[in-house]
PDB file of C-alpha atoms (C1' of nucleotides) in Angstrom:
ATOM      1  CA  MET W  41       0.114  -0.056   0.027  1.00  0.00           C
ATOM      2  CA  SER W  42       1.637   3.220  -1.055  1.00  0.00           C
ATOM      3  CA  ASP W  43      -1.470   5.399   0.167  1.00  0.00           C
ATOM      4  CA  ILE W  44      -1.628   4.525   3.789  1.00  0.00           C
ATOM      5  CA  CYS W  45      -1.021   8.181   4.795  1.00  0.00           C
ATOM      6  CA  TYR W  46      -3.598   9.235   2.386  1.00  0.00           C
ATOM      7  CA  TYR W  47      -6.348   7.251   3.905  1.00  0.00           C
ATOM      8  CA  CYS W  48      -5.155   7.908   7.523  1.00  0.00           C
ATOM      9  CA  LEU W  49      -7.989   9.087   9.630  1.00  0.00           C
ATOM     10  CA  LYS W  50      -5.899  10.348  12.445  1.00  0.00           C
ATOM     11  CA  LYS W  51      -4.017  13.155  10.688  1.00  0.00           C
ATOM     12  CA  SER W  52      -2.855  16.108  12.418  1.00  0.00           C
ATOM     13  CA  LYS W  53      -4.335  19.497  11.620  1.00  0.00           C
ATOM     14  CA  ALA W  54      -1.276  20.169   9.585  1.00  0.00           C
ATOM     15  CA  GLY W  55      -1.508  16.864   7.960  1.00  0.00           C
ATOM     16  CA  ILE W  56      -4.857  17.694   6.502  1.00  0.00           C
ATOM     17  CA  LYS W  57      -3.333  20.446   4.565  1.00  0.00           C
ATOM     18  CA  LEU W  58      -1.052  18.090   2.503  1.00  0.00           C
ATOM     19  CA  ASP W  59      -2.047  17.317  -0.814  1.00  0.00           C
ATOM     20  CA  GLN W  60      -2.204  13.819  -2.415  1.00  0.00           C
ATOM     21  CA  LYS W  61       1.138  14.002  -3.829  1.00  0.00           C
ATOM     22  CA  GLU W  62       2.761  15.171  -0.452  1.00  0.00           C
ATOM     23  CA  LEU W  63       0.914  12.528   1.388  1.00  0.00           C
ATOM     24  CA  GLU W  64       2.607   9.887  -1.007  1.00  0.00           C
ATOM     25  CA  LYS W  65       5.910  11.355  -0.229  1.00  0.00           C
ATOM     26  CA  LEU W  66       5.137  11.290   3.606  1.00  0.00           C
ATOM     27  CA  ASN W  67       4.219   7.757   3.243  1.00  0.00           C
ATOM     28  CA  HIS W  68       7.701   7.010   1.873  1.00  0.00           C
ATOM     29  CA  SER W  69       9.458   8.237   4.902  1.00  0.00           C
ATOM     30  CA  CYS W  70       6.936   7.679   7.665  1.00  0.00           C
ATOM     31  CA  ASN W  71       7.051   4.542   9.749  1.00  0.00           C
ATOM     32  CA  GLN W  72       4.247   3.427  12.045  1.00  0.00           C
ATOM     33  CA  VAL W  73       5.014   1.474  15.128  1.00  0.00           C
ATOM     34  CA  VAL W  74       2.589   0.055  17.744  1.00  0.00           C
ATOM     35  CA  PHE W  75       3.776   0.377  21.262  1.00  0.00           C
ATOM     36  CA  GLN W  76       2.402  -1.448  24.271  1.00  0.00           C
ATOM     37  CA  LYS W  77       1.814  -0.024  27.626  1.00  0.00           C
ATOM     38  CA  GLY W  78       5.150   0.853  29.326  1.00  0.00           C
ATOM     39  CA  ASP W  79       7.145   0.886  26.166  1.00  0.00           C
ATOM     40  CA  LYS W  80       9.566   3.587  25.579  1.00  0.00           C
ATOM     41  CA  ILE W  81       8.925   5.681  22.685  1.00  0.00           C
ATOM     42  CA  MET W  82      11.681   8.363  22.920  1.00  0.00           C
ATOM     43  CA  ILE W  83      14.502   8.305  25.216  1.00  0.00           C
ATOM     44  CA  GLN W  84      16.100  11.389  26.662  1.00  0.00           C
ATOM     45  CA  ASP W  85      19.692  12.084  25.465  1.00  0.00           C
ATOM     46  CA  ALA W  86      19.447   9.844  22.453  1.00  0.00           C
ATOM     47  CA  LEU W  87      19.872  11.406  19.045  1.00  0.00           C
ATOM     48  CA  SER W  88      16.710  12.484  17.366  1.00  0.00           C
ATOM     49  CA  TYR W  89      16.281  11.996  13.633  1.00  0.00           C
ATOM     50  CA  ASN W  90      12.413  12.029  13.458  1.00  0.00           C
ATOM     51  CA  ILE W  91       9.356  13.900  14.108  1.00  0.00           C
ATOM     52  CA  VAL W  92       7.302  11.812  16.438  1.00  0.00           C
ATOM     53  CA  PHE W  93       3.520  11.915  15.851  1.00  0.00           C
ATOM     54  CA  VAL W  94       1.151   9.972  18.310  1.00  0.00           C
ATOM     55  CA  LYS W  95      -1.682   8.687  16.134  1.00  0.00           C
ATOM     56  CA  GLU W  96      -3.629   6.995  18.932  1.00  0.00           C
ATOM     57  CA  GLY W  97      -3.137   6.170  22.558  1.00  0.00           C
ATOM     58  CA  LEU W  98      -1.823   7.944  25.661  1.00  0.00           C
ATOM     59  CA  VAL W  99       1.709   8.878  26.195  1.00  0.00           C
ATOM     60  CA  LYS W 100       3.561  10.404  29.135  1.00  0.00           C
ATOM     61  CA  VAL W 101       6.358  12.841  28.275  1.00  0.00           C
ATOM     62  CA  HIS W 102       8.880  12.984  31.010  1.00  0.00           C
ATOM     63  CA  THR W 103      12.218  14.124  31.907  1.00  0.00           C
ATOM     64  CA  LYS W 104      14.861  13.459  34.341  1.00  0.00           C
ATOM     65  CA  GLY W 105      15.373  16.442  36.697  1.00  0.00           C
ATOM     66  CA  PRO W 106      18.174  17.161  39.100  1.00  0.00           C
ATOM     67  CA  GLU W 107      16.180  15.587  41.963  1.00  0.00           C
ATOM     68  CA  LYS W 108      13.664  13.307  40.467  1.00  0.00           C
ATOM     69  CA  GLU W 109      11.583  12.366  37.608  1.00  0.00           C
ATOM     70  CA  GLN W 110       9.245  14.957  36.210  1.00  0.00           C
ATOM     71  CA  ILE W 111       6.209  14.247  34.072  1.00  0.00           C
ATOM     72  CA  LEU W 112       5.845  17.032  31.735  1.00  0.00           C
ATOM     73  CA  LYS W 113       2.523  16.219  30.364  1.00  0.00           C
ATOM     74  CA  ILE W 114       0.208  13.357  29.347  1.00  0.00           C
ATOM     75  CA  ILE W 115      -0.913  13.564  25.812  1.00  0.00           C
ATOM     76  CA  LYS W 116      -3.617  11.752  23.884  1.00  0.00           C
ATOM     77  CA  GLY W 117      -3.334  11.089  20.081  1.00  0.00           C
ATOM     78  CA  PRO W 118      -3.559  12.467  17.661  1.00  0.00           C
ATOM     79  CA  SER W 119      -0.881  14.842  18.483  1.00  0.00           C
ATOM     80  CA  TYR W 120       2.686  15.533  17.786  1.00  0.00           C
ATOM     81  CA  LEU W 121       5.188  14.953  20.534  1.00  0.00           C
ATOM     82  CA  GLY W 122       8.692  15.440  19.330  1.00  0.00           C
ATOM     83  CA  ILE W 123       8.726  18.603  17.413  1.00  0.00           C
ATOM     84  CA  PRO W 124      10.604  20.997  19.850  1.00  0.00           C
ATOM     85  CA  THR W 125      13.199  18.402  20.581  1.00  0.00           C
ATOM     86  CA  THR W 126      13.700  17.310  16.918  1.00  0.00           C
ATOM     87  CA  ILE W 127      14.034  20.844  15.553  1.00  0.00           C
ATOM     88  CA  GLY W 128      15.531  22.613  18.502  1.00  0.00           C
ATOM     89  CA  ALA W 129      18.059  20.208  19.718  1.00  0.00           C
ATOM     90  CA  LYS W 130      20.469  17.565  18.414  1.00  0.00           C
ATOM     91  CA  THR W 131      19.366  14.943  21.167  1.00  0.00           C
ATOM     92  CA  ASN W 132      16.152  14.251  22.825  1.00  0.00           C
ATOM     93  CA  GLN W 133      15.502  16.805  25.662  1.00  0.00           C
ATOM     94  CA  TYR W 134      12.803  14.435  27.118  1.00  0.00           C
ATOM     95  CA  SER W 135      11.609  10.869  27.049  1.00  0.00           C
ATOM     96  CA  ALA W 136       8.081   9.558  26.041  1.00  0.00           C
ATOM     97  CA  THR W 137       6.589   6.394  27.328  1.00  0.00           C
ATOM     98  CA  ALA W 138       3.360   4.795  26.226  1.00  0.00           C
ATOM     99  CA  ILE W 139       0.903   4.369  29.103  1.00  0.00           C
ATOM    100  CA  SER W 140      -1.611   2.683  26.979  1.00  0.00           C
ATOM    101  CA  LYS W 141      -1.325   0.883  23.667  1.00  0.00           C
ATOM    102  CA  ALA W 142      -0.252   3.495  21.293  1.00  0.00           C
ATOM    103  CA  SER W 143       0.223   3.862  17.482  1.00  0.00           C
ATOM    104  CA  VAL W 144       3.082   6.160  16.741  1.00  0.00           C
ATOM    105  CA  CYS W 145       4.326   7.544  13.473  1.00  0.00           C
ATOM    106  CA  PHE W 146       8.058   8.499  12.964  1.00  0.00           C
ATOM    107  CA  VAL W 147       8.433  11.074  10.245  1.00  0.00           C
ATOM    108  CA  GLY W 148      11.668  11.611   8.630  1.00  0.00           C
ATOM    109  CA  PHE W 149      12.910  15.117   9.506  1.00  0.00           C
ATOM    110  CA  ASP W 150      13.984  15.982   5.953  1.00  0.00           C
ATOM    111  CA  ILE W 151      10.418  15.482   4.566  1.00  0.00           C
ATOM    112  CA  PHE W 152       8.868  17.377   7.416  1.00  0.00           C
ATOM    113  CA  LYS W 153      11.147  20.345   6.790  1.00  0.00           C
ATOM    114  CA  GLU W 154      10.406  20.146   3.138  1.00  0.00           C
ATOM    115  CA  PHE W 155       6.596  20.470   3.870  1.00  0.00           C
ATOM    116  CA  ILE W 156       7.237  23.333   6.129  1.00  0.00           C
ATOM    117  CA  LYS W 157       9.323  25.219   3.478  1.00  0.00           C
ATOM    118  CA  ASN W 158       6.832  24.541   0.634  1.00  0.00           C
ATOM    119  CA  ASN W 159       3.507  24.362   2.149  1.00  0.00           C
ATOM    120  CA  GLY W 160       2.407  27.558   4.029  1.00  0.00           C
ATOM    121  CA  GLU W 161      -0.710  26.085   5.404  1.00  0.00           C
ATOM    122  CA  PHE W 162       0.963  23.110   6.845  1.00  0.00           C
ATOM    123  CA  ALA W 163       3.640  25.183   8.472  1.00  0.00           C
ATOM    124  CA  TYR W 164       0.895  27.469   9.852  1.00  0.00           C
ATOM    125  CA  GLU W 165      -0.766  24.729  11.602  1.00  0.00           C
ATOM    126  CA  ILE W 166       2.550  23.365  12.992  1.00  0.00           C
ATOM    127  CA  ILE W 167       3.112  26.884  14.419  1.00  0.00           C
ATOM    128  CA  VAL W 168      -0.274  27.101  15.951  1.00  0.00           C
ATOM    129  CA  GLU W 169       0.360  23.656  17.673  1.00  0.00           C
ATOM    130  CA  LEU W 170       3.566  24.895  18.932  1.00  0.00           C
ATOM    131  CA  CYS W 171       2.170  28.221  20.275  1.00  0.00           C
ATOM    132  CA  GLU W 172      -0.755  26.414  22.015  1.00  0.00           C
ATOM    133  CA  ASN W 173       1.810  24.143  23.613  1.00  0.00           C
ATOM    134  CA  GLU W 174       3.908  27.016  24.864  1.00  0.00           C
ATOM    135  CA  LEU W 175       0.920  28.750  26.387  1.00  0.00           C
ATOM    136  CA  GLN W 176      -0.172  25.663  28.067  1.00  0.00           C
ATOM    137  CA  PHE W 177       3.145  25.367  29.637  1.00  0.00           C
ATOM    138  CA  TYR W 178       3.170  28.971  31.052  1.00  0.00           C
ATOM    139  CA  LYS W 179      -0.158  28.051  32.619  1.00  0.00           C
ATOM    140  CA  LYS W 180       1.082  24.658  33.961  1.00  0.00           C
ATOM    141  CA  CYS W 181       4.161  26.437  35.314  1.00  0.00           C
ATOM    142  CA  ILE W 182       2.193  29.080  37.258  1.00  0.00           C
ATOM    143  CA  ASN W 183      -0.059  26.491  38.589  1.00  0.00           C
ATOM    144  CA  GLN W 184       2.557  24.209  39.818  1.00  0.00           C
ATOM    145  CA  VAL W 185       4.287  26.988  41.658  1.00  0.00           C
ATOM    146  CA  GLN W 186       1.216  28.694  43.127  1.00  0.00           C
ATOM    147  CA  LYS W 187      -1.503  26.082  43.572  1.00  0.00           C
ATOM    148  CA  GLN W 188      -1.350  23.957  46.688  1.00  0.00           C
ATOM    149  CA  GLY W 189      -1.576  20.106  46.480  1.00  0.00           C
ATOM    150  CA  SER W 190      -5.275  19.709  46.528  1.00  0.00           C
ATOM    151  CA  GLY W 191      -5.660  22.319  43.761  1.00  0.00           C
ATOM    152  CA  LYS W 192      -3.068  20.603  41.653  1.00  0.00           C
ATOM    153  CA  ILE W 193      -4.527  17.203  42.167  1.00  0.00           C
ATOM    154  CA  ALA W 194      -8.040  18.516  41.473  1.00  0.00           C
ATOM    155  CA  GLU W 195      -6.755  20.100  38.268  1.00  0.00           C
ATOM    156  CA  SER W 196      -5.195  16.932  36.925  1.00  0.00           C
ATOM    157  CA  LEU W 197      -8.404  14.831  37.698  1.00  0.00           C
ATOM    158  CA  LEU W 198     -10.288  17.263  35.716  1.00  0.00           C
ATOM    159  CA  TYR W 199      -7.716  17.172  32.949  1.00  0.00           C
ATOM    160  CA  PHE W 200      -8.058  13.295  32.781  1.00  0.00           C
ATOM    161  CA  SER W 201     -11.846  13.555  32.930  1.00  0.00           C
ATOM    162  CA  GLU W 202     -12.341  16.372  30.362  1.00  0.00           C
ATOM    163  CA  LYS W 203      -9.531  16.305  28.020  1.00  0.00           C
ATOM    164  CA  ILE W 204      -8.343  12.654  27.943  1.00  0.00           C
ATOM    165  CA  PHE W 205     -11.341  10.444  28.620  1.00  0.00           C
ATOM    166  CA  ASN W 206     -14.332  12.762  28.242  1.00  0.00           C
ATOM    167  CA  LYS W 207     -16.142  10.887  31.029  1.00  0.00           C
ATOM    168  CA  GLN W 208     -16.822  11.398  34.762  1.00  0.00           C
ATOM    169  CA  LYS W 209     -15.614   7.907  35.370  1.00  0.00           C
ATOM    170  CA  PHE W 210     -12.271   6.730  34.274  1.00  0.00           C
ATOM    171  CA  LYS W 211      -9.265   4.482  34.985  1.00  0.00           C
ATOM    172  CA  LEU W 212      -6.316   6.513  36.040  1.00  0.00           C
ATOM    173  CA  PRO W 213      -3.351   5.463  33.816  1.00  0.00           C
ATOM    174  CA  LEU W 214      -0.814   6.562  36.274  1.00  0.00           C
ATOM    175  CA  THR W 215       0.320   5.133  39.690  1.00  0.00           C
ATOM    176  CA  ARG W 216       0.206   7.526  42.704  1.00  0.00           C
ATOM    177  CA  ASN W 217       3.905   8.019  42.382  1.00  0.00           C
ATOM    178  CA  GLU W 218       3.482   9.110  38.627  1.00  0.00           C
ATOM    179  CA  LEU W 219       0.581  11.283  39.643  1.00  0.00           C
ATOM    180  CA  GLY W 220       3.003  12.966  42.196  1.00  0.00           C
ATOM    181  CA  ASP W 221       5.633  13.396  39.449  1.00  0.00           C
ATOM    182  CA  LEU W 222       3.044  15.088  37.294  1.00  0.00           C
ATOM    183  CA  THR W 223       1.605  17.459  39.951  1.00  0.00           C
ATOM    184  CA  CYS W 224       5.064  18.148  41.722  1.00  0.00           C
ATOM    185  CA  THR W 225       4.089  16.547  44.915  1.00  0.00           C
ATOM    186  CA  SER W 226       4.969  13.387  46.641  1.00  0.00           C
ATOM    187  CA  ARG W 227       3.218  10.012  46.343  1.00  0.00           C
ATOM    188  CA  GLU W 228       1.943  10.236  49.894  1.00  0.00           C
ATOM    189  CA  THR W 229       0.394  13.576  49.450  1.00  0.00           C
ATOM    190  CA  VAL W 230      -1.476  12.220  46.418  1.00  0.00           C
ATOM    191  CA  SER W 231      -2.676   9.355  48.411  1.00  0.00           C
ATOM    192  CA  ARG W 232      -3.966  11.571  51.199  1.00  0.00           C
ATOM    193  CA  ILE W 233      -5.667  14.126  48.928  1.00  0.00           C
ATOM    194  CA  LEU W 234      -7.356  11.444  47.040  1.00  0.00           C
ATOM    195  CA  SER W 235      -8.833   9.900  50.135  1.00  0.00           C
ATOM    196  CA  ASP W 236      -9.787  13.306  51.354  1.00  0.00           C
ATOM    197  CA  PHE W 237     -11.652  14.096  48.205  1.00  0.00           C
ATOM    198  CA  SER W 238     -13.257  10.495  48.546  1.00  0.00           C
ATOM    199  CA  ASN W 239     -14.324  11.263  52.126  1.00  0.00           C
ATOM    200  CA  SER W 240     -15.829  14.484  51.181  1.00  0.00           C
ATOM    201  CA  ASN W 241     -17.764  12.668  48.331  1.00  0.00           C
ATOM    202  CA  ILE W 242     -16.147  14.859  45.771  1.00  0.00           C
ATOM    203  CA  ILE W 243     -14.776  11.712  43.954  1.00  0.00           C
ATOM    204  CA  LYS W 244     -15.139   7.870  44.379  1.00  0.00           C
ATOM    205  CA  VAL W 245     -11.942   5.886  44.276  1.00  0.00           C
ATOM    206  CA  ASN W 246     -11.336   2.239  43.894  1.00  0.00           C
ATOM    207  CA  ARG W 247      -7.780   1.517  43.038  1.00  0.00           C
ATOM    208  CA  ASN W 248      -7.338   3.374  39.862  1.00  0.00           C
ATOM    209  CA  ASP W 249     -10.929   3.677  38.995  1.00  0.00           C
ATOM    210  CA  ILE W 250     -11.971   7.288  39.529  1.00  0.00           C
ATOM    211  CA  SER W 251     -15.504   8.625  39.467  1.00  0.00           C
ATOM    212  CA  ILE W 252     -16.125  12.435  39.704  1.00  0.00           C
ATOM    213  CA  LEU W 253     -19.117  12.899  41.734  1.00  0.00           C
ATOM    214  CA  ASP W 254     -18.978  16.559  42.457  1.00  0.00           C
ATOM    215  CA  LYS W 255     -17.442  18.227  39.523  1.00  0.00           C
ATOM    216  CA  LYS W 256     -18.376  21.801  40.681  1.00  0.00           C
ATOM    217  CA  GLN W 257     -16.539  21.385  43.994  1.00  0.00           C
ATOM    218  CA  LEU W 258     -13.591  19.917  42.197  1.00  0.00           C
ATOM    219  CA  GLU W 259     -13.408  22.980  39.926  1.00  0.00           C
ATOM    220  CA  ILE W 260     -13.626  25.284  42.836  1.00  0.00           C
ATOM    221  CA  ILE W 261     -10.793  23.523  44.472  1.00  0.00           C
ATOM    222  CA  SER W 262      -8.709  23.556  41.339  1.00  0.00           C
ATOM    223  CA  LYS W 263      -9.363  27.156  40.861  1.00  0.00           C
ATOM    224  CA  LYS W 264      -8.707  28.587  44.148  1.00  0.00           C
ATOM    225  CA  GLY W 265      -5.575  26.398  44.382  1.00  0.00           C
TER     226      GLY W 265
ATOM    227  C1'  DG D 128       2.513  30.672  69.962  1.00  0.00           C
ATOM    228  C1'  DC D 129      -0.674  27.916  67.004  1.00  0.00           C
ATOM    229  C1'  DA D 130      -2.553  26.216  62.592  1.00  0.00           C
ATOM    230  C1'  DT D 131      -1.653  24.683  58.128  1.00  0.00           C
ATOM    231  C1'  DT D 132       0.585  22.451  54.477  1.00  0.00           C
ATOM    232  C1'  DA D 133       3.591  19.138  52.789  1.00  0.00           C
ATOM    233  C1'  DA D 134       7.882  16.432  52.464  1.00  0.00           C
ATOM    234  C1'  DC D 135      10.435  12.565  54.491  1.00  0.00           C
ATOM    235  C1'  DC D 136      10.596   8.174  56.890  1.00  0.00           C
ATOM    236  C1'  DA D 137       8.746   3.877  58.308  1.00  0.00           C
ATOM    237  C1'  DC D 138       5.911   0.201  58.246  1.00  0.00           C
ATOM    238  C1'  DA D 139       1.800  -2.633  57.026  1.00  0.00           C
ATOM    239  C1'  DG D 140      -0.987  -4.705  53.641  1.00  0.00           C
TER     240       DG D 140
ATOM    241  C1'  DC R 220       2.320  -0.193  44.843  1.00  0.00           C
ATOM    242  C1'  DT R 221      -0.527   2.135  48.476  1.00  0.00           C
ATOM    243  C1'  DG R 222      -2.448   4.106  52.670  1.00  0.00           C
ATOM    244  C1'  DT R 223      -1.376   5.915  57.097  1.00  0.00           C
ATOM    245  C1'  DG R 224       0.893   7.710  61.153  1.00  0.00           C
ATOM    246  C1'  DG R 225       4.610  10.238  63.272  1.00  0.00           C
ATOM    247  C1'  DT R 226       8.012  13.759  62.721  1.00  0.00           C
ATOM    248  C1'  DT R 227       9.763  18.027  61.112  1.00  0.00           C
ATOM    249  C1'  DA R 228      10.212  22.496  58.794  1.00  0.00           C
ATOM    250  C1'  DA R 229       8.376  26.417  56.602  1.00  0.00           C
ATOM    251  C1'  DT R 230       4.991  29.883  56.416  1.00  0.00           C
ATOM    252  C1'  DG R 231       1.099  32.692  57.853  1.00  0.00           C
ATOM    253  C1'  DC R 232      -2.044  34.516  61.240  1.00  0.00           C
TER     254       DC R 232
END
DNA sequence: GCATTAACCACAG
DNA sequence: CTGTGGTTAATGC
């Protein structure tokens, strides 16, 4: 099949702007890999030759800090994940690990560069994505520094509920420890806050099954920090 | 001072 | 891997 990319239903917003000829080219230097939960997709400090695009599935983006592991974000396909590190640095500045089964496309950097140079619509969509990302990180940065524990946990629960699963009830794809790495708190704090929320009937917790019972309250906690 | 918040340690499921 | 309790340190009335 020389037209897999052409028929792909999980194109990025930029990918939609490619014409048939470009999609055929893309297909020649694009390699799709299916990762299982826990598989490493990108490893920090390794040389990066490809633009990494998550077609489907959940991926955690994380980096080794001076003290401990830091989860930068959790993303759901379809979404790019390796643009800044591929373009802006020689080696990967972060790692990426599948936290569910995930289909990932590795796109040759040369062809990606060619699209950016020759297709303005494509380039524009890439810029939009990069800008949205940067703004999101500003927000996250402020939240991490200024919100207290319960606010940060509430925020991430809402994130999983609204942005990742679109459900009130979901299975948390992270351990308590990882949720701590994501929210800049300790695993003990995560445990305590989750049981606090549970005792206040804001959420229902059973292992990693989370149900949000009182979304309003959770939003208030998230907002006020 | 006293309360709140959260990290670190330890230990038990 | 989790939940809890004790301890300690920082910060804010």
